[in-house]
PDB file of C-alpha atoms in Angstrom:
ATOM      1  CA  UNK A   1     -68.620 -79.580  36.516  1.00 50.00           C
ATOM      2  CA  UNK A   2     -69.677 -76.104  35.768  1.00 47.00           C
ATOM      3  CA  UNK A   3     -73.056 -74.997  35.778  1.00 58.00           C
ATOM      4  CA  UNK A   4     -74.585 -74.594  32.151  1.00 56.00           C
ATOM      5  CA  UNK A   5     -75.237 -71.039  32.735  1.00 58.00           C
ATOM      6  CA  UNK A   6     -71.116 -70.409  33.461  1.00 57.00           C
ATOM      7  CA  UNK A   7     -70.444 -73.424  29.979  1.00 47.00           C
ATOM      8  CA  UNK A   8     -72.456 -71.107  27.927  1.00 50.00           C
ATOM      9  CA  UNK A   9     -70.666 -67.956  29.398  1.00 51.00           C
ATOM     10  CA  UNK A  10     -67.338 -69.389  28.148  1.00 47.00           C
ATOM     11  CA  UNK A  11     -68.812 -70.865  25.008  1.00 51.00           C
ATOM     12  CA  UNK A  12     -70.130 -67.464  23.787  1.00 50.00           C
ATOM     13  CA  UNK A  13     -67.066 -65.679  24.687  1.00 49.00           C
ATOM     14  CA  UNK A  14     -64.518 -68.278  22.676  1.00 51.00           C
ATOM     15  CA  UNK A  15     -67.054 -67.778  20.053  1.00 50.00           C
ATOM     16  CA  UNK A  16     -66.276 -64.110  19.612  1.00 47.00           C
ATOM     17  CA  UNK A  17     -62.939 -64.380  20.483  1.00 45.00           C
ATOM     18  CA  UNK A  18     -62.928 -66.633  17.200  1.00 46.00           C
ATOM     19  CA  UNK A  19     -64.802 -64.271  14.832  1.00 44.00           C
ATOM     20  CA  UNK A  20     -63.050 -61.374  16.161  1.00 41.00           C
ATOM     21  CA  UNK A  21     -59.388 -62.958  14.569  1.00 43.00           C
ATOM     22  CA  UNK A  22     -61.461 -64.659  11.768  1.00 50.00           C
ATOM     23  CA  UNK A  23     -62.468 -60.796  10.873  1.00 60.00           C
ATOM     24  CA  UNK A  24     -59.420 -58.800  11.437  1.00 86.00           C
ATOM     25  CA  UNK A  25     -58.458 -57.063   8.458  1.00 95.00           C
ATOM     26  CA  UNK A  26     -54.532 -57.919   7.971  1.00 96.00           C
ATOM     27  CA  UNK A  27     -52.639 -54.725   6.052  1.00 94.00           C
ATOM     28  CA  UNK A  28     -52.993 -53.588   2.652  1.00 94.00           C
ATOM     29  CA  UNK A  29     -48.943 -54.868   2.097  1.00 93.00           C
ATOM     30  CA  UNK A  30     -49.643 -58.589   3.865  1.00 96.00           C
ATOM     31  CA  UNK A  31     -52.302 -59.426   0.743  1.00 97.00           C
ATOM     32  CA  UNK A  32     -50.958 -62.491  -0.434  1.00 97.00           C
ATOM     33  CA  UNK A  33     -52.226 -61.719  -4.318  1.00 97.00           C
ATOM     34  CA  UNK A  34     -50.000 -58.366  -4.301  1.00 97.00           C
ATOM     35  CA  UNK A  35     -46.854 -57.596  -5.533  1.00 97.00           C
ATOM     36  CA  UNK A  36     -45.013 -54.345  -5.358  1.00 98.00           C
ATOM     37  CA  UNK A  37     -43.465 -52.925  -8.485  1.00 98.00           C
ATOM     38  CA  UNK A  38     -42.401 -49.673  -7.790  1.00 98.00           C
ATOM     39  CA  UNK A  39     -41.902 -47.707  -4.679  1.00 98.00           C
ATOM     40  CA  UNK A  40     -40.519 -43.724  -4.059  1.00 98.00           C
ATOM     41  CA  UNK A  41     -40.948 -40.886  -1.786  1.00 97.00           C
ATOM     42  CA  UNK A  42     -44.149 -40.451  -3.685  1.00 98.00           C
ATOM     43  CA  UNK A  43     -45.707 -43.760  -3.641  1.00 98.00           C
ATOM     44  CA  UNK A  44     -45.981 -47.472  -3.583  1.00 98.00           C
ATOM     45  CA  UNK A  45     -47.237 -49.393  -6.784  1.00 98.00           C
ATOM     46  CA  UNK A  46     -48.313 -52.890  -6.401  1.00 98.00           C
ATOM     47  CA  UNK A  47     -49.947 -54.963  -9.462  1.00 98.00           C
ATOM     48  CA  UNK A  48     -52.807 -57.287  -7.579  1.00 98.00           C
ATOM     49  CA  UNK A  49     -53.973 -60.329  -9.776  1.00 98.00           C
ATOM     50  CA  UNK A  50     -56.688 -62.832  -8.665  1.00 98.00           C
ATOM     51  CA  UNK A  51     -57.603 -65.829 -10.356  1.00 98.00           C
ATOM     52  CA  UNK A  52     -61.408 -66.970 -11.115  1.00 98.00           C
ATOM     53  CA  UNK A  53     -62.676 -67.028  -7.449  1.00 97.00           C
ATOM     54  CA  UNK A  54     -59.751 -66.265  -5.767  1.00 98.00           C
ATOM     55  CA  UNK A  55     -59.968 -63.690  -3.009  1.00 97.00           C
ATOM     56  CA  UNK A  56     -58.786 -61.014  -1.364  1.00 98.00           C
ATOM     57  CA  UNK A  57     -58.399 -61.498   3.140  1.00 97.00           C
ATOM     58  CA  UNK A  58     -60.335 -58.532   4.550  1.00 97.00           C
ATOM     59  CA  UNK A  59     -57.490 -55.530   4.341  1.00 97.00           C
ATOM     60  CA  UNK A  60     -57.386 -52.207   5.503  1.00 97.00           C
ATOM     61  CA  UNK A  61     -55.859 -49.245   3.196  1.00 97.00           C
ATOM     62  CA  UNK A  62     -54.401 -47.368   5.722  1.00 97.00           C
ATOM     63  CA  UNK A  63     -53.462 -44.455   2.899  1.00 98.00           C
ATOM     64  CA  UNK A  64     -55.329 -42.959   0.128  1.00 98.00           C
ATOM     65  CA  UNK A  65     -54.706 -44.687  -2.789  1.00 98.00           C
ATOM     66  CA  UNK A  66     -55.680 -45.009  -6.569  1.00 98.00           C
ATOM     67  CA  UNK A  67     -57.060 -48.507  -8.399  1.00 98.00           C
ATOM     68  CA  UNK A  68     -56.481 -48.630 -12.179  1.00 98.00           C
ATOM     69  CA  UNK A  69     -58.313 -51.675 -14.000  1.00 98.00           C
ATOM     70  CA  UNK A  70     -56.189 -53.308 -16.411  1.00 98.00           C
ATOM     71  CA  UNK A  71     -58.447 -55.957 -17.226  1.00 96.00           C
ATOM     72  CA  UNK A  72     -62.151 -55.086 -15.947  1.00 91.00           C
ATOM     73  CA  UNK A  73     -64.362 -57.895 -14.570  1.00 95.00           C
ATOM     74  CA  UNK A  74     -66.569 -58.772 -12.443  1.00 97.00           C
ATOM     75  CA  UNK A  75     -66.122 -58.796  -8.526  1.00 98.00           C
ATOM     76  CA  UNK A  76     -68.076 -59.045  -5.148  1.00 98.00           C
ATOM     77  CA  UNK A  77     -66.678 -56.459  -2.771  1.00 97.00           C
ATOM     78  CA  UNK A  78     -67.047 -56.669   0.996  1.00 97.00           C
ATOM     79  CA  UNK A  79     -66.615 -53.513   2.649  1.00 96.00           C
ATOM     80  CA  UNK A  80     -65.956 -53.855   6.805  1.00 94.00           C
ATOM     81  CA  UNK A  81     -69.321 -53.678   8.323  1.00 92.00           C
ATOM     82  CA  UNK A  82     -71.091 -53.994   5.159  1.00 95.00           C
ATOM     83  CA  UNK A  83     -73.015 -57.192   3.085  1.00 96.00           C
ATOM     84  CA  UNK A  84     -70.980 -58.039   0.242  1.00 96.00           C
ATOM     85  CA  UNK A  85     -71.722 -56.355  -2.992  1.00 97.00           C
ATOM     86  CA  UNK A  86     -71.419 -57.404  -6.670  1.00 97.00           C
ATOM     87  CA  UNK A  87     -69.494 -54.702  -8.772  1.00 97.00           C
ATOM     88  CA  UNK A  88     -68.660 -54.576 -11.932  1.00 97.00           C
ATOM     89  CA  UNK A  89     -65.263 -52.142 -13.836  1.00 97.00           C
ATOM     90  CA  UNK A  90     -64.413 -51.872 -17.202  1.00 97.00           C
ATOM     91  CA  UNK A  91     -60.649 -51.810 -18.154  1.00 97.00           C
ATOM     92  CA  UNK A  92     -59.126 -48.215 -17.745  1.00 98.00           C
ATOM     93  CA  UNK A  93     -61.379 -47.685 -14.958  1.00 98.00           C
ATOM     94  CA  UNK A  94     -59.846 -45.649 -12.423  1.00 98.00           C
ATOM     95  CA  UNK A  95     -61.054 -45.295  -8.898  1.00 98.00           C
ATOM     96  CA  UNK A  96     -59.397 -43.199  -5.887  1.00 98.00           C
ATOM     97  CA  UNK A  97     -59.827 -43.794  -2.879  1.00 98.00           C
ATOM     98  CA  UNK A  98     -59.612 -42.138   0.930  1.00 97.00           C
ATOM     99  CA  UNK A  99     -57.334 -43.731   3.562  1.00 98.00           C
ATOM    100  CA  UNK A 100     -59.129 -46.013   6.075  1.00 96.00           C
ATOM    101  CA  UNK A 101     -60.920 -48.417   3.703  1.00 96.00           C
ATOM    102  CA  UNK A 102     -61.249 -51.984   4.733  1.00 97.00           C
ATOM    103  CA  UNK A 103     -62.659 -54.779   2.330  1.00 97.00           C
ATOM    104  CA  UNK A 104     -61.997 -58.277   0.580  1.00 98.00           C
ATOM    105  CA  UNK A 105     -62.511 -58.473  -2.733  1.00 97.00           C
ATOM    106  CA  UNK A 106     -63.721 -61.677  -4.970  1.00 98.00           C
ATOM    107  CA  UNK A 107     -63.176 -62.244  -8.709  1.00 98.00           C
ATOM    108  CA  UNK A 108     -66.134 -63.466  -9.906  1.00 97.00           C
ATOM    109  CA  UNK A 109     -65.056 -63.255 -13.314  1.00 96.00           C
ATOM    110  CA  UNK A 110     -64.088 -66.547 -15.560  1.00 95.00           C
ATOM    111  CA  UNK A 111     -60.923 -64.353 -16.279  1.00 96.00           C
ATOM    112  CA  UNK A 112     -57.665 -62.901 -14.189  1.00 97.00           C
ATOM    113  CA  UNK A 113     -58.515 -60.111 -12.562  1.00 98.00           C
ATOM    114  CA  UNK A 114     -55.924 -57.406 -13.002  1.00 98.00           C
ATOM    115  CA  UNK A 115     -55.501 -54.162 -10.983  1.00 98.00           C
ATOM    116  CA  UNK A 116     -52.868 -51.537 -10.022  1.00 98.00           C
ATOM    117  CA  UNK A 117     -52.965 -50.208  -6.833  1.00 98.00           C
ATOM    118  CA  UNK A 118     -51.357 -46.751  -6.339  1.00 98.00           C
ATOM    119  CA  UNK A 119     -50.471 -45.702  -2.756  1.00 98.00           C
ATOM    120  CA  UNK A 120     -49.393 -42.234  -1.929  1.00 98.00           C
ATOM    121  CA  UNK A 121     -47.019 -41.571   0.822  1.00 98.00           C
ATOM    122  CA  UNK A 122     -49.375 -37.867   1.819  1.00 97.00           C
ATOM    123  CA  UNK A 123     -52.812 -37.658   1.921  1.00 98.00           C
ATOM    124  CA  UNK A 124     -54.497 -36.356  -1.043  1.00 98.00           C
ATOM    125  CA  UNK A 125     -57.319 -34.493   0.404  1.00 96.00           C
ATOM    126  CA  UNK A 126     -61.048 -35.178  -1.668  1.00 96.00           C
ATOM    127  CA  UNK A 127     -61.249 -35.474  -4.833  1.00 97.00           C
ATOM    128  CA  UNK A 128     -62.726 -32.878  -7.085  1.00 97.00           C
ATOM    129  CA  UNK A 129     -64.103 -34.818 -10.724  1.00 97.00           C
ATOM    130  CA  UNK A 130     -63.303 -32.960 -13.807  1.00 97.00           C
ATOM    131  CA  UNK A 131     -64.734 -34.880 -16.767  1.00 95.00           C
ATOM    132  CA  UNK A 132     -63.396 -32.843 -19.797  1.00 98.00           C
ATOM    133  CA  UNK A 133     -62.573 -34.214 -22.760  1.00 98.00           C
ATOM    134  CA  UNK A 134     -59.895 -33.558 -25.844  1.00 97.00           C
ATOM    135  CA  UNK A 135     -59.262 -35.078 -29.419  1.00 98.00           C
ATOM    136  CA  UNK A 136     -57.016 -34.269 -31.940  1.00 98.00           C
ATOM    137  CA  UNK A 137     -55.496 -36.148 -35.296  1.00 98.00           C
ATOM    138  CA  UNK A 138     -52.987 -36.050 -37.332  1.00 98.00           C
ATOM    139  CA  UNK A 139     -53.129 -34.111 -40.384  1.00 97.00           C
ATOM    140  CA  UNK A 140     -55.420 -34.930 -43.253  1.00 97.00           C
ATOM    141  CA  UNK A 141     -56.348 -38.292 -40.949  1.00 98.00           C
ATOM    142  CA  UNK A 142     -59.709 -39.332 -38.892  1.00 97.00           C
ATOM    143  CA  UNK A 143     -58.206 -42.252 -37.424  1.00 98.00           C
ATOM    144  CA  UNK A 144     -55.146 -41.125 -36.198  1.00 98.00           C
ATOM    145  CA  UNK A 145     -56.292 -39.827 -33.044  1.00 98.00           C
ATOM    146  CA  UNK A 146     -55.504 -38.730 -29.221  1.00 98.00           C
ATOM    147  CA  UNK A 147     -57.951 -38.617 -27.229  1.00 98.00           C
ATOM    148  CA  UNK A 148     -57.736 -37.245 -23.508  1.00 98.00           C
ATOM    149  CA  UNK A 149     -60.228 -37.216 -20.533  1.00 98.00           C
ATOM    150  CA  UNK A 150     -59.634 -35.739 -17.587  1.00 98.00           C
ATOM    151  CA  UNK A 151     -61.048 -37.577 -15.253  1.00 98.00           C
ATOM    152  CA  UNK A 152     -60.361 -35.693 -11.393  1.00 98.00           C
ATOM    153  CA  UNK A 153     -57.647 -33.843  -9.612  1.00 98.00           C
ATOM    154  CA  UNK A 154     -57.579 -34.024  -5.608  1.00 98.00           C
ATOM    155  CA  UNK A 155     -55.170 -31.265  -3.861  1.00 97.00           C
ATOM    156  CA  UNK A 156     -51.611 -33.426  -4.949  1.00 98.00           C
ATOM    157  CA  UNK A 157     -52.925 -34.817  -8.477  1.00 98.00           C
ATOM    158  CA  UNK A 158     -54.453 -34.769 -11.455  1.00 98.00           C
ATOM    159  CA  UNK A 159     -55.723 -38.088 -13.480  1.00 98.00           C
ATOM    160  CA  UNK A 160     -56.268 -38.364 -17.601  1.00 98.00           C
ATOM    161  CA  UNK A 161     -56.830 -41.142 -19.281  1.00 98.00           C
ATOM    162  CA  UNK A 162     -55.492 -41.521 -22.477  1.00 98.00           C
ATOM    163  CA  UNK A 163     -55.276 -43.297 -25.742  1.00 98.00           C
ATOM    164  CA  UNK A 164     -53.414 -42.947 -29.043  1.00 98.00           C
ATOM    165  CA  UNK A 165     -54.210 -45.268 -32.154  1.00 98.00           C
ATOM    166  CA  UNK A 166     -51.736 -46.423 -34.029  1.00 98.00           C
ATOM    167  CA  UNK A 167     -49.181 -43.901 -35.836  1.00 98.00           C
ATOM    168  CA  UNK A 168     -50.907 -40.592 -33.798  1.00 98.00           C
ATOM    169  CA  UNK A 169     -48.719 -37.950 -32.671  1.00 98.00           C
ATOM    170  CA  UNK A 170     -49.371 -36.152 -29.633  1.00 98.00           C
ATOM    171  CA  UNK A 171     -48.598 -32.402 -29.152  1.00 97.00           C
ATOM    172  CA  UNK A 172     -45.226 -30.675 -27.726  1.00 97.00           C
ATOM    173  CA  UNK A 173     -45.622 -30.348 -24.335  1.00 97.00           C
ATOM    174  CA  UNK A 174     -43.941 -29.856 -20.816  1.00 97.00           C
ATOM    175  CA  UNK A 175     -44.192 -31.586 -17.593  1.00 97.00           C
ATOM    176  CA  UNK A 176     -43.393 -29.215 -14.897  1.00 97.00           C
ATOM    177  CA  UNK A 177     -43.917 -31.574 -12.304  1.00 98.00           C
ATOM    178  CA  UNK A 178     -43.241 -35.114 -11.955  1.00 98.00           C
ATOM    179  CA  UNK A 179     -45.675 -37.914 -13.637  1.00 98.00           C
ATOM    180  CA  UNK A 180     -46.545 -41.332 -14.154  1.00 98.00           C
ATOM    181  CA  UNK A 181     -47.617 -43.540 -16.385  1.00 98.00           C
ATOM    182  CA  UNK A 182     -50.154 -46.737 -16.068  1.00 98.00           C
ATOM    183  CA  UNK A 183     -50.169 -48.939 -19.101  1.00 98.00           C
ATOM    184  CA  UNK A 184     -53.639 -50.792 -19.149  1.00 98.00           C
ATOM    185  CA  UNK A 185     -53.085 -51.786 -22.998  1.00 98.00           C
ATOM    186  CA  UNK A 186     -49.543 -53.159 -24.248  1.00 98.00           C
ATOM    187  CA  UNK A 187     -47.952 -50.560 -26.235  1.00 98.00           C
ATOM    188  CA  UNK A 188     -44.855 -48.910 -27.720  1.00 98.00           C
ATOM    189  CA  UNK A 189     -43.987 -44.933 -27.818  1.00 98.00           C
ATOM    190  CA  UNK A 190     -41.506 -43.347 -29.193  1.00 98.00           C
ATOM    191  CA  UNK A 191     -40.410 -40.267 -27.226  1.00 98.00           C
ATOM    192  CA  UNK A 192     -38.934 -37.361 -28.956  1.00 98.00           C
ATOM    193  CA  UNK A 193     -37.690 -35.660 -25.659  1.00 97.00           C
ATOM    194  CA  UNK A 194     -36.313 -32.173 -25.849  1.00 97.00           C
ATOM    195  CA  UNK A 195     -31.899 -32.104 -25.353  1.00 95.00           C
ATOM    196  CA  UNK A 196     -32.181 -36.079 -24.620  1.00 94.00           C
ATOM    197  CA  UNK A 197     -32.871 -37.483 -28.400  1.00 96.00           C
ATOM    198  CA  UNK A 198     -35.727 -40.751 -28.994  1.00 97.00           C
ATOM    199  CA  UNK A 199     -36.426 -42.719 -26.123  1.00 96.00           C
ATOM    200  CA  UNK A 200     -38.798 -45.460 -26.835  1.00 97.00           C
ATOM    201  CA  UNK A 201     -41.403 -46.454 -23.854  1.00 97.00           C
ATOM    202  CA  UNK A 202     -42.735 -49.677 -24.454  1.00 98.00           C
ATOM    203  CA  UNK A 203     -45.005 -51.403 -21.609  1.00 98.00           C
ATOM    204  CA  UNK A 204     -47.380 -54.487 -21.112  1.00 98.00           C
ATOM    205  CA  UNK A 205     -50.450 -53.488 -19.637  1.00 98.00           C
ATOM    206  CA  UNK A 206     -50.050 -53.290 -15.733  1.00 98.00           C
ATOM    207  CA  UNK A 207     -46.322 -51.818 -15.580  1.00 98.00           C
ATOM    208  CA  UNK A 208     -45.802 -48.210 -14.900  1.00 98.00           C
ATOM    209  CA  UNK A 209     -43.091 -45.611 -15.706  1.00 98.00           C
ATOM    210  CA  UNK A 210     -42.725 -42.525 -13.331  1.00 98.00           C
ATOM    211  CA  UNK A 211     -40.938 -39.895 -14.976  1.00 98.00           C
ATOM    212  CA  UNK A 212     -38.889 -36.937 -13.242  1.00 97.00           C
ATOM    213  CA  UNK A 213     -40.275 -33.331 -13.655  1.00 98.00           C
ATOM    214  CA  UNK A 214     -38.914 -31.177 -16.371  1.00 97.00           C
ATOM    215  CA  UNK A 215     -39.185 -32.838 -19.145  1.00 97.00           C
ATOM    216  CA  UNK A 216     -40.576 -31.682 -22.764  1.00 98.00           C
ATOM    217  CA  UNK A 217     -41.579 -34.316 -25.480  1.00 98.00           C
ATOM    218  CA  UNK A 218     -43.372 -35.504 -28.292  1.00 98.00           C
ATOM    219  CA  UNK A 219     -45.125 -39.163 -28.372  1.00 98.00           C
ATOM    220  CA  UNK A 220     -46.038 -41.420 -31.376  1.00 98.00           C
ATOM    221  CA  UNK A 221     -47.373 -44.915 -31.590  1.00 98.00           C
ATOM    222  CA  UNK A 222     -45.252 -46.865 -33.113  1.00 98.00           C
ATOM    223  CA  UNK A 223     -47.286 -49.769 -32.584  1.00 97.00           C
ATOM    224  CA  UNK A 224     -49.774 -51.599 -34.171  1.00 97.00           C
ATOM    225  CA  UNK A 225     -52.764 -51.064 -31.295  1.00 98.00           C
ATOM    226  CA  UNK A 226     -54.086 -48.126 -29.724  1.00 98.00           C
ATOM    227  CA  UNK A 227     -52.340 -47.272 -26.870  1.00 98.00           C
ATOM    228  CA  UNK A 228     -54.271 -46.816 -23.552  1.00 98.00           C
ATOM    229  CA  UNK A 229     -52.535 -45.661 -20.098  1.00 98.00           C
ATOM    230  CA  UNK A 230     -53.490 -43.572 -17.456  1.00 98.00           C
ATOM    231  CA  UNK A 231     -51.523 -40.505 -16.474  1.00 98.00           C
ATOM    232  CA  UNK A 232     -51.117 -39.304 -13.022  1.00 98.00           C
ATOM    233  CA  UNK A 233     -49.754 -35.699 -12.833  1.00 98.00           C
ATOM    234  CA  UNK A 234     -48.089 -33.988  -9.577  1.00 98.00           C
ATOM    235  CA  UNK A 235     -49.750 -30.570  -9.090  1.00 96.00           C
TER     236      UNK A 235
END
């Protein structure tokens, strides 16, 4: 028999061997919760959805990426090396994120938990917040309204968040770069786009559209809710 000096040796090192796998963060892509929905030399989109206390395995973002919070909640967020942490986003939210962070989140809402995660192919470089605001209405109406925040731009991007009530019209404008759209409401939009006629957009809340550079259009809500989607804008 071994000594009990040598049994405790070997007992302590099986023991970390054991924590060691039990706390190796798996990749971003192996979460089982995740599901891709659009991918491009730009980026990889993947809607993640947890149930009431369902949770994340510890993951590590090995790119800079971008959350948008479809549906808010409540969560409890372990960061690598860290306690875990209750935290709490309302829908719309947007968060960006360097490469290199590792965590497992919990749902710790009595609701699905529903976020977009953005992944971009090149690093972004920091991110620089903006926080200015815009609102404009239709003729003669109060209601009627677009309203715009930018919210930050990093070296690659720029990030708005936007909403148009029902029947608002946004300006003519131009897109000289490519851009995508994050739906956290439902909604519908027709698109009066310059030489290509009406093209009508309509999304649940956690699809995306990513739309090619050089277009130049006009949006209205045709629906019957405010429309609210995040924009993310190629520099």
């Amino acid at each position: 028999m071994l000594p009990m000096r040598q049994v405790a040796a070997v007992l302590f090192l099986l023991c970390t061997a054991c924590a060691s796998q039990v706390s190796a963060p798996i990749r971003d892509s192996d979460v089982p919760q995740r599901k891709e929905i659009l991918r491009n030399h730009r980026v990889t989109v993947s809607i993640l959805e947890l149930a009431p206390n369902d949770s994340t395995p510890m993951h590590k973002h090995d790119r800079d990426i971008l959350l948008v919070f479809v549906t808010g909640g409540r969560t409890r967020n372990t960061i690598s090396g860290h306690d875990p942490a209750a935290d709490q986003m309302s829908a719309g939210e947007v968060r960006f994120i360097n490469a290199g962070y590792t965590h497992a989140t919990r749902n710790e809402g009595e609701g699905p938990f529903r976020t977009v995660v953005v992944e971009f192919a090149d690093p972004q470089g920091t991110m620089e917040k903006i926080g200015t605001h815009s609102r404009y209405c239709n003729p003669g109406s109060t209601i009627a309204c677009v309203d715009e925040n930018n919210l930050f731009c990093t070296a690659k991007i720029c990030v708005e968040d936007v909403t148009i009530a029902p029947g608002a019209v946004t300006t003519k404008h131009g897109h000289a770069t490519d851009h995508m759209m994050v739906a956290v409401s439902d909604y519908e939009l027709t698109d009066q786009v310059q030489g290509k006629g009406t093209v009508v957009r309509s999304h649940k809340g956690g699809e995306v559209e990513y739309i090619l550079a050089g277009i130049n259009h006009q949006l209205t809500n045709t629906g019957s809710a405010p429309a609210h989607f995040t924009v993310i804008l190629w520099r």
